């Protein structure tokens, strides 16, 4: 303790004053100053209470803390005889230790610090004594002046009443005069002093008249005048409190507000308080010094309080100004208004810090006093609250306030003041604060812990009326404060995200988990409040991290455990109804729902689900839902006219509880792996139906989620079972149950509410925006002509449809084997109700009948073409559309019809918005290539003589303008380090370190000469690496198959050759051949080899396909899309079918194949049956799950941008990975993606996606602002990305996350829970 803090100096000053007051009589009796000094020097010898004085105790503690270590060290040294030679009898051990201690540097520093501090304290006491003397002399002169006036009037011939009549008439005339005249007169300063003195007049009418004049002045005078009135009023009140020394009676007695002195004080305080609340609206227009005078005079008044030592136990407490201000403004509205604006808040903080910190100390002391004196057994607080809420000052309802009520009001006022201080940085800087009778200063954390403990001690409300607003209860006030702190990041970090606070919140939970009784007066209510606070903490990144990773708590088994584990264990016990205290159904529903909601804030994030997944919480919630659902189905048939039974409320509680469980189950769909867990529960259809019912009502997801259901809908639509649930969410069973409950009980009528599914509702909404309108409004307010291809009025619907159809699974399930209607006639009132109808009416507009059926043909058809363009960016979706609807032929025919002379079939193309859109789509679907491998025409016209320089066409072949010339790829082996390494190693199967060396060589070459990893070098590297890994039992994940041995020579399998390929595969093969020839990788006769490779792959995978029974379109046979990975390998091997097949066969035994090769695990026996039945691929449930998790940590801005746009990174990554980045990266980078995942490990697929999104960060942020992020990511290639530039970044991710990611990848063959 080398230096005293400001709080310590203040305490020291208080203790010294107390000491001087205790020995006042002895010092005052001394004949001289020298004698007084002698008395003080020998006080220990003459005063038996010397060691009981608090000042002496404080000094003893200070000496011990400063010199304790030195004394112990010297004592031990003397005891050992080290360095000391005791030469005489008198030189004892005590003398030696004392001498050495006084010679130490610590002693000198202590004495110097104490001396300096005491000089400051004594000087401050002297100054304060002088100020008190001057104030007393002034008050004495005023009292003498008043007495002389009174004596004069007594000696006058007139009576007292006649003189008071004169004073009354003078005040009456003063009040009638214009305030401006009064304030501008020369004698105003003296008049103001006399008016202030008149406030203390025993005549209540006279003081009331002065108050009315002050009130009138407040209402119509400028601040430079009103602040004088206000400061006069404050000083008058200060004098009253200082010299009258009113007290609070003990026991049940209270203060009667009708008592004349109390009434006068209350009226003056109310006028002050009214002015305090109004002055904030105009003081910013005046000099700051005026505001500072008002604030300082207020603080000077409110800081009046007796010395701590004068209030002994059981004695009467002094009535302070804070008691009355709390009585008038219990929630400190005046202080909240002063703290609202920065202009006044700055002054408040400056004055509190420099001069009036005692105000904060007193408020804190009051809160601590309430906590210490609160009786958890008796319900006095509840009675006090009830009486205060139902009776108020005025209208003669309440005249007597007990001491307990006033003390409680003071506590509430103090709590509100402290709560407002904690909201601001400068307010929190005032802590820690030293308070009376506390050894250590009170920190922010200590205060929050005390407040939470107060919440625990608050007894049950004694009133059975549930509508009673318990607004002044400690629990309500503390919860308001905790919510306020939790909603502000900085406040939450400093006040809530602290281990002691979390321990205090979880202490009752841990106690209950241990099977003990928690010390809570109202366990149900308190636990719900605890859960509410925990949920708000878990909503933020910092709070979530604290819950998941800080293992400072002690579990029921006595182990160190994180808060997340405690919460989820408690939630499981609640759902299982294993806690005797909470077995009541109604109570259990509320508490269980509150704690599930806390868990939900964790499991709706990737990192939270990672921690909670081992507990199988989704199964617990699903089991509770199934049980509740069965109860709610036992609803008796209502009888018309019958009186509702008492079970109606119970039924309503059951239905609400069922909704709660569905809502919490639904939130598992916020993450890819969570969606898989939801699907495994069997409740996905009911959850999506519930979501749709809320989505159509535009309801918020919850009080903690900032965004709506957009992200969740997109996540659900990424999977086959999810999109089927969205499509079939028709009859809303939950709404039927609610309608039965709310209406049928009284009427006996059972209404049926059938709502359209989400997909149908979205289609109808789009059609309404495009083709329908309010006819009664159009005449007066016609719609503006759209200037953008997608008008702002339908942009949101367009993006929702893009999100829905982003995944090929959604396209397969919604469009698979669904023909277009192509009707001969369309009714103008006929609305499409499915995606197929929408394509028929807006995209495949290939007849005059369809054109004439559209009111806004160009706008609607442009909408459809833009949607088609986005859908075609997914190659699997494109192949399905082309195979079923011949999209390219339809577009070519429309272009052929759009010429100047369509009858002759000759002429120039008419350039309009539709022909430009069609031309763009035709080029996009006809040419495959990365950013530097193809040229896409723009959709906008250019200035100049040639507004559209891009060539249009109406038949194939495509104009060569769109196909960029690429250099011919050389297949000769290049001399490089990696080639030399591969050539120098033979029989690597027995060399366990070969792969590590290979990885080092690969990273070295990639970071220096990445262009070398291509052609034959790449093919040799992949062959060698895959062959080595497949030969190692430790690396072999899937059992090997002797497929080549079964079929004989791969080129002569007659059964394989005669097998047929689907139309989708045939189109995919043609696209792959065009791309390979464009890259100069394939010969013209490679088609047969690629077809044979595809047949072999299908045969190989069909042998490992499980026998599934499912209604999903994707599980009706082979992989529904094209095998883009097999085509990629075929191109890498330059069309060598045998080499490509051999590589795929070896690769199929490795874990890498499960993620690089999407068709590999389609309905595979290597997956658990329930997962194979779900058609949710590990690329989605594992790879993209970790992409989102890592993205949130490593590239948080990109993650937030996706959340704001309602789109998900998982959807985009599934598309990139499903087609091996075709159309998004150049061929060289696609090869590097494949080689990196094979050589470095399958987890590099995750790191690759994160690196790509990091590379696109600026573009993603920009297009989030323009609200077209989905369209940008799907339509635009990834410009400038090179795997080699991000390999070091990916290696860093590997070091941080490989253990977690690779462990989960290795578990894909196990049940997810």
Tab-separated table of C-alpha atoms in Angstrom, residues 357-606:
chain	number	residue	atom	x	y	z
A	357	UNK	CA	-18.528	10.853	-4.936
A	358	UNK	CA	-20.185	10.521	-1.542
A	359	UNK	CA	-23.502	10.496	-3.417
A	360	UNK	CA	-22.528	7.287	-5.176
A	361	UNK	CA	-21.073	5.880	-1.985
A	362	UNK	CA	-24.363	6.544	-0.188
A	363	UNK	CA	-26.401	4.924	-2.982
A	364	UNK	CA	-24.154	1.880	-2.957
A	365	UNK	CA	-24.265	1.775	0.840
A	366	UNK	CA	-28.068	1.800	0.723
A	367	UNK	CA	-28.161	-1.167	-1.667
A	368	UNK	CA	-25.737	-3.110	0.502
A	369	UNK	CA	-27.730	-2.191	3.609
A	370	UNK	CA	-30.914	-3.503	2.000
A	371	UNK	CA	-29.154	-6.724	1.022
A	372	UNK	CA	-27.736	-7.220	4.523
A	373	UNK	CA	-31.002	-6.419	6.288
A	374	UNK	CA	-33.343	-8.292	3.913
A	375	UNK	CA	-35.151	-11.062	5.735
A	376	UNK	CA	-35.684	-13.943	3.301
A	377	UNK	CA	-38.398	-15.478	5.496
A	378	UNK	CA	-40.672	-12.550	6.257
A	379	UNK	CA	-42.582	-10.824	3.482
A	380	UNK	CA	-42.264	-7.216	4.680
A	381	UNK	CA	-40.775	-6.057	1.378
A	382	UNK	CA	-43.720	-7.393	-0.609
A	383	UNK	CA	-46.177	-5.601	1.665
A	384	UNK	CA	-44.217	-2.376	1.358
A	385	UNK	CA	-44.228	-2.683	-2.421
A	386	UNK	CA	-47.932	-3.384	-2.524
A	387	UNK	CA	-48.763	-0.380	-0.366
A	388	UNK	CA	-46.574	1.935	-2.439
A	389	UNK	CA	-48.033	0.811	-5.758
A	390	UNK	CA	-51.606	1.333	-4.717
A	391	UNK	CA	-51.394	4.574	-2.739
A	392	UNK	CA	-49.775	7.838	-3.744
A	393	UNK	CA	-49.240	11.331	-2.395
A	394	UNK	CA	-52.124	13.635	-3.157
A	395	UNK	CA	-55.916	13.238	-3.168
A	396	UNK	CA	-55.675	12.544	0.567
A	397	UNK	CA	-54.982	8.870	-0.037
A	398	UNK	CA	-51.771	8.607	1.911
A	399	UNK	CA	-50.390	10.723	4.718
A	400	UNK	CA	-48.199	8.380	6.744
A	401	UNK	CA	-45.061	6.645	5.481
A	402	UNK	CA	-43.233	4.222	7.699
A	403	UNK	CA	-39.477	4.226	8.107
A	404	UNK	CA	-39.242	0.895	6.260
A	405	UNK	CA	-41.138	2.350	3.316
A	406	UNK	CA	-38.887	5.393	3.156
A	407	UNK	CA	-35.782	3.232	3.411
A	408	UNK	CA	-37.084	0.977	0.633
A	409	UNK	CA	-37.851	3.987	-1.551
A	410	UNK	CA	-34.326	5.194	-0.930
A	411	UNK	CA	-33.065	1.757	-1.996
A	412	UNK	CA	-35.101	1.801	-5.216
A	413	UNK	CA	-33.926	5.321	-6.012
A	414	UNK	CA	-30.312	4.336	-5.321
A	415	UNK	CA	-30.599	1.236	-7.489
A	416	UNK	CA	-31.959	3.288	-10.388
A	417	UNK	CA	-29.151	5.828	-10.020
A	418	UNK	CA	-26.490	3.129	-9.945
A	419	UNK	CA	-28.089	1.380	-12.903
A	420	UNK	CA	-27.916	4.557	-14.937
A	421	UNK	CA	-24.273	5.088	-13.962
A	422	UNK	CA	-23.287	1.581	-15.040
A	423	UNK	CA	-24.559	2.260	-18.551
A	424	UNK	CA	-21.673	4.613	-19.268
A	425	UNK	CA	-17.924	4.146	-19.315
A	426	UNK	CA	-17.213	7.106	-17.021
A	427	UNK	CA	-19.803	5.832	-14.582
A	428	UNK	CA	-18.146	2.435	-14.419
A	429	UNK	CA	-14.785	4.134	-13.912
A	430	UNK	CA	-16.033	5.370	-10.518
A	431	UNK	CA	-15.674	1.795	-9.271
A	432	UNK	CA	-14.306	0.234	-7.143
A	433	UNK	CA	-15.795	2.230	-4.281
A	434	UNK	CA	-14.913	2.009	-0.603
A	435	UNK	CA	-17.989	1.841	1.616
A	436	UNK	CA	-18.553	1.792	5.338
A	437	UNK	CA	-17.956	-1.444	7.239
A	438	UNK	CA	-16.505	-3.252	4.213
A	439	UNK	CA	-12.886	-4.268	4.260
A	440	UNK	CA	-12.412	-4.332	0.478
A	441	UNK	CA	-13.697	-1.787	-2.031
A	442	UNK	CA	-16.827	-2.784	-3.919
A	443	UNK	CA	-16.100	-3.496	-7.585
A	444	UNK	CA	-18.527	-3.638	-10.488
A	445	UNK	CA	-18.611	-7.408	-10.234
A	446	UNK	CA	-19.298	-7.231	-6.491
A	447	UNK	CA	-22.227	-4.891	-7.094
A	448	UNK	CA	-23.795	-7.134	-9.750
A	449	UNK	CA	-23.376	-10.168	-7.507
A	450	UNK	CA	-25.066	-8.299	-4.650
A	451	UNK	CA	-27.973	-7.316	-6.903
A	452	UNK	CA	-28.434	-10.886	-8.131
A	453	UNK	CA	-28.412	-12.055	-4.516
A	454	UNK	CA	-31.110	-9.480	-3.745
A	455	UNK	CA	-33.165	-10.987	-6.574
A	456	UNK	CA	-32.771	-14.414	-4.971
A	457	UNK	CA	-33.910	-13.133	-1.558
A	458	UNK	CA	-37.039	-11.369	-2.755
A	459	UNK	CA	-39.979	-13.282	-1.322
A	460	UNK	CA	-43.011	-14.513	-3.197
A	461	UNK	CA	-45.589	-11.902	-4.139
A	462	UNK	CA	-48.354	-12.276	-1.564
A	463	UNK	CA	-51.080	-11.309	-4.031
A	464	UNK	CA	-52.749	-13.955	-6.148
A	465	UNK	CA	-53.710	-11.494	-8.878
A	466	UNK	CA	-51.442	-12.425	-11.777
A	467	UNK	CA	-52.071	-9.120	-13.523
A	468	UNK	CA	-50.608	-7.165	-10.631
A	469	UNK	CA	-47.663	-5.179	-11.993
A	470	UNK	CA	-44.837	-5.819	-9.563
A	471	UNK	CA	-42.901	-2.896	-10.983
A	472	UNK	CA	-41.206	-1.842	-7.756
A	473	UNK	CA	-40.154	-5.252	-6.519
A	474	UNK	CA	-36.420	-5.902	-6.137
A	475	UNK	CA	-36.634	-8.739	-8.636
A	476	UNK	CA	-38.214	-6.568	-11.323
A	477	UNK	CA	-35.775	-3.724	-10.716
A	478	UNK	CA	-32.730	-5.995	-10.768
A	479	UNK	CA	-33.954	-7.739	-13.934
A	480	UNK	CA	-34.470	-4.377	-15.645
A	481	UNK	CA	-30.919	-3.438	-14.750
A	482	UNK	CA	-29.478	-6.766	-15.918
A	483	UNK	CA	-31.365	-6.491	-19.218
A	484	UNK	CA	-30.086	-2.957	-19.711
A	485	UNK	CA	-26.518	-4.033	-19.059
A	486	UNK	CA	-26.872	-7.096	-21.258
A	487	UNK	CA	-28.110	-5.058	-24.225
A	488	UNK	CA	-24.948	-2.931	-24.249
A	489	UNK	CA	-21.779	-4.687	-25.263
A	490	UNK	CA	-19.297	-2.718	-23.161
A	491	UNK	CA	-21.533	-2.807	-20.100
A	492	UNK	CA	-22.053	-6.533	-20.451
A	493	UNK	CA	-18.337	-7.215	-20.811
A	494	UNK	CA	-17.413	-5.280	-17.659
A	495	UNK	CA	-20.431	-6.155	-15.525
A	496	UNK	CA	-21.901	-9.504	-16.628
A	497	UNK	CA	-19.241	-11.451	-18.492
A	498	UNK	CA	-17.331	-12.112	-15.290
A	499	UNK	CA	-16.790	-15.483	-13.672
A	500	UNK	CA	-18.203	-14.482	-10.227
A	501	UNK	CA	-21.398	-13.245	-11.890
A	502	UNK	CA	-21.839	-16.442	-13.890
A	503	UNK	CA	-21.106	-18.489	-10.765
A	504	UNK	CA	-23.747	-16.563	-8.828
A	505	UNK	CA	-26.325	-17.086	-11.580
A	506	UNK	CA	-25.594	-20.792	-11.816
A	507	UNK	CA	-25.220	-21.463	-8.085
A	508	UNK	CA	-28.921	-22.432	-7.564
A	509	UNK	CA	-28.795	-24.653	-10.664
A	510	UNK	CA	-25.695	-26.487	-9.484
A	511	UNK	CA	-27.283	-26.901	-6.062
A	512	UNK	CA	-30.402	-28.449	-7.589
A	513	UNK	CA	-28.281	-30.708	-9.804
A	514	UNK	CA	-26.541	-31.976	-6.672
A	515	UNK	CA	-29.951	-32.948	-5.286
A	516	UNK	CA	-29.968	-30.255	-2.626
A	517	UNK	CA	-32.496	-27.530	-1.858
A	518	UNK	CA	-31.636	-24.156	-3.360
A	519	UNK	CA	-32.045	-21.152	-1.071
A	520	UNK	CA	-34.659	-19.430	-3.198
A	521	UNK	CA	-37.870	-17.950	-1.851
A	522	UNK	CA	-39.707	-18.322	-5.145
A	523	UNK	CA	-37.803	-21.014	-7.061
A	524	UNK	CA	-39.930	-21.014	-10.219
A	525	UNK	CA	-39.898	-17.257	-10.734
A	526	UNK	CA	-36.238	-16.929	-9.802
A	527	UNK	CA	-35.157	-19.715	-12.141
A	528	UNK	CA	-37.045	-18.112	-15.006
A	529	UNK	CA	-35.283	-14.807	-14.302
A	530	UNK	CA	-31.941	-16.606	-14.159
A	531	UNK	CA	-32.661	-18.227	-17.500
A	532	UNK	CA	-33.646	-14.896	-19.025
A	533	UNK	CA	-30.352	-13.346	-17.950
A	534	UNK	CA	-28.338	-16.335	-19.134
A	535	UNK	CA	-30.076	-16.235	-22.521
A	536	UNK	CA	-29.165	-12.595	-23.018
A	537	UNK	CA	-25.557	-13.350	-22.155
A	538	UNK	CA	-25.463	-16.325	-24.526
A	539	UNK	CA	-26.792	-14.190	-27.389
A	540	UNK	CA	-23.513	-12.284	-27.704
A	541	UNK	CA	-20.220	-13.638	-28.985
A	542	UNK	CA	-18.323	-12.835	-25.784
A	543	UNK	CA	-20.998	-14.320	-23.561
A	544	UNK	CA	-21.315	-17.439	-25.696
A	545	UNK	CA	-17.572	-17.981	-25.566
A	546	UNK	CA	-17.658	-17.582	-21.791
A	547	UNK	CA	-20.386	-20.215	-21.511
A	548	UNK	CA	-18.751	-22.712	-23.850
A	549	UNK	CA	-15.082	-22.596	-22.960
A	550	UNK	CA	-14.560	-21.247	-19.411
A	551	UNK	CA	-14.356	-24.316	-17.179
A	552	UNK	CA	-14.328	-22.637	-13.764
A	553	UNK	CA	-17.563	-24.043	-12.411
A	554	UNK	CA	-17.997	-27.156	-10.302
A	555	UNK	CA	-20.516	-29.707	-11.520
A	556	UNK	CA	-22.677	-32.041	-9.485
A	557	UNK	CA	-19.911	-34.640	-9.755
A	558	UNK	CA	-17.313	-32.208	-8.414
A	559	UNK	CA	-15.492	-31.718	-11.715
A	560	UNK	CA	-14.483	-28.489	-13.416
A	561	UNK	CA	-17.107	-27.764	-16.015
A	562	UNK	CA	-18.271	-24.937	-18.244
A	563	UNK	CA	-21.539	-23.070	-17.851
A	564	UNK	CA	-22.917	-24.629	-21.047
A	565	UNK	CA	-22.611	-28.121	-19.603
A	566	UNK	CA	-24.343	-27.100	-16.377
A	567	UNK	CA	-27.212	-25.479	-18.258
A	568	UNK	CA	-27.802	-28.357	-20.663
A	569	UNK	CA	-27.662	-30.942	-17.870
A	570	UNK	CA	-30.194	-28.944	-15.873
A	571	UNK	CA	-32.408	-28.621	-18.954
A	572	UNK	CA	-32.331	-32.356	-19.522
A	573	UNK	CA	-33.328	-32.953	-15.905
A	574	UNK	CA	-36.185	-30.490	-16.313
A	575	UNK	CA	-37.463	-32.175	-19.469
A	576	UNK	CA	-37.247	-35.561	-17.770
A	577	UNK	CA	-39.045	-34.101	-14.723
A	578	UNK	CA	-36.359	-35.419	-12.409
A	579	UNK	CA	-36.365	-32.374	-10.130
A	580	UNK	CA	-38.899	-32.818	-7.288
A	581	UNK	CA	-39.169	-29.075	-6.767
A	582	UNK	CA	-40.486	-28.516	-10.299
A	583	UNK	CA	-42.754	-31.456	-10.992
A	584	UNK	CA	-45.866	-29.305	-11.192
A	585	UNK	CA	-46.891	-29.220	-14.879
A	586	UNK	CA	-47.530	-25.485	-15.202
A	587	UNK	CA	-44.380	-24.603	-13.299
A	588	UNK	CA	-42.327	-27.139	-15.199
A	589	UNK	CA	-43.446	-25.755	-18.573
A	590	UNK	CA	-42.341	-22.224	-17.769
A	591	UNK	CA	-38.982	-23.121	-16.241
A	592	UNK	CA	-38.195	-25.786	-18.843
A	593	UNK	CA	-39.064	-23.460	-21.695
A	594	UNK	CA	-36.866	-20.734	-20.268
A	595	UNK	CA	-33.831	-23.013	-19.976
A	596	UNK	CA	-34.384	-24.611	-23.377
A	597	UNK	CA	-34.300	-21.070	-24.712
A	598	UNK	CA	-30.892	-20.563	-23.080
A	599	UNK	CA	-29.638	-23.746	-24.727
A	600	UNK	CA	-31.134	-22.553	-27.992
A	601	UNK	CA	-28.919	-19.479	-27.988
A	602	UNK	CA	-26.017	-21.921	-27.961
A	603	UNK	CA	-27.136	-24.726	-30.271
A	604	UNK	CA	-28.323	-22.371	-32.996
A	605	UNK	CA	-24.645	-21.536	-33.526
A	606	UNK	CA	-22.095	-23.945	-34.975
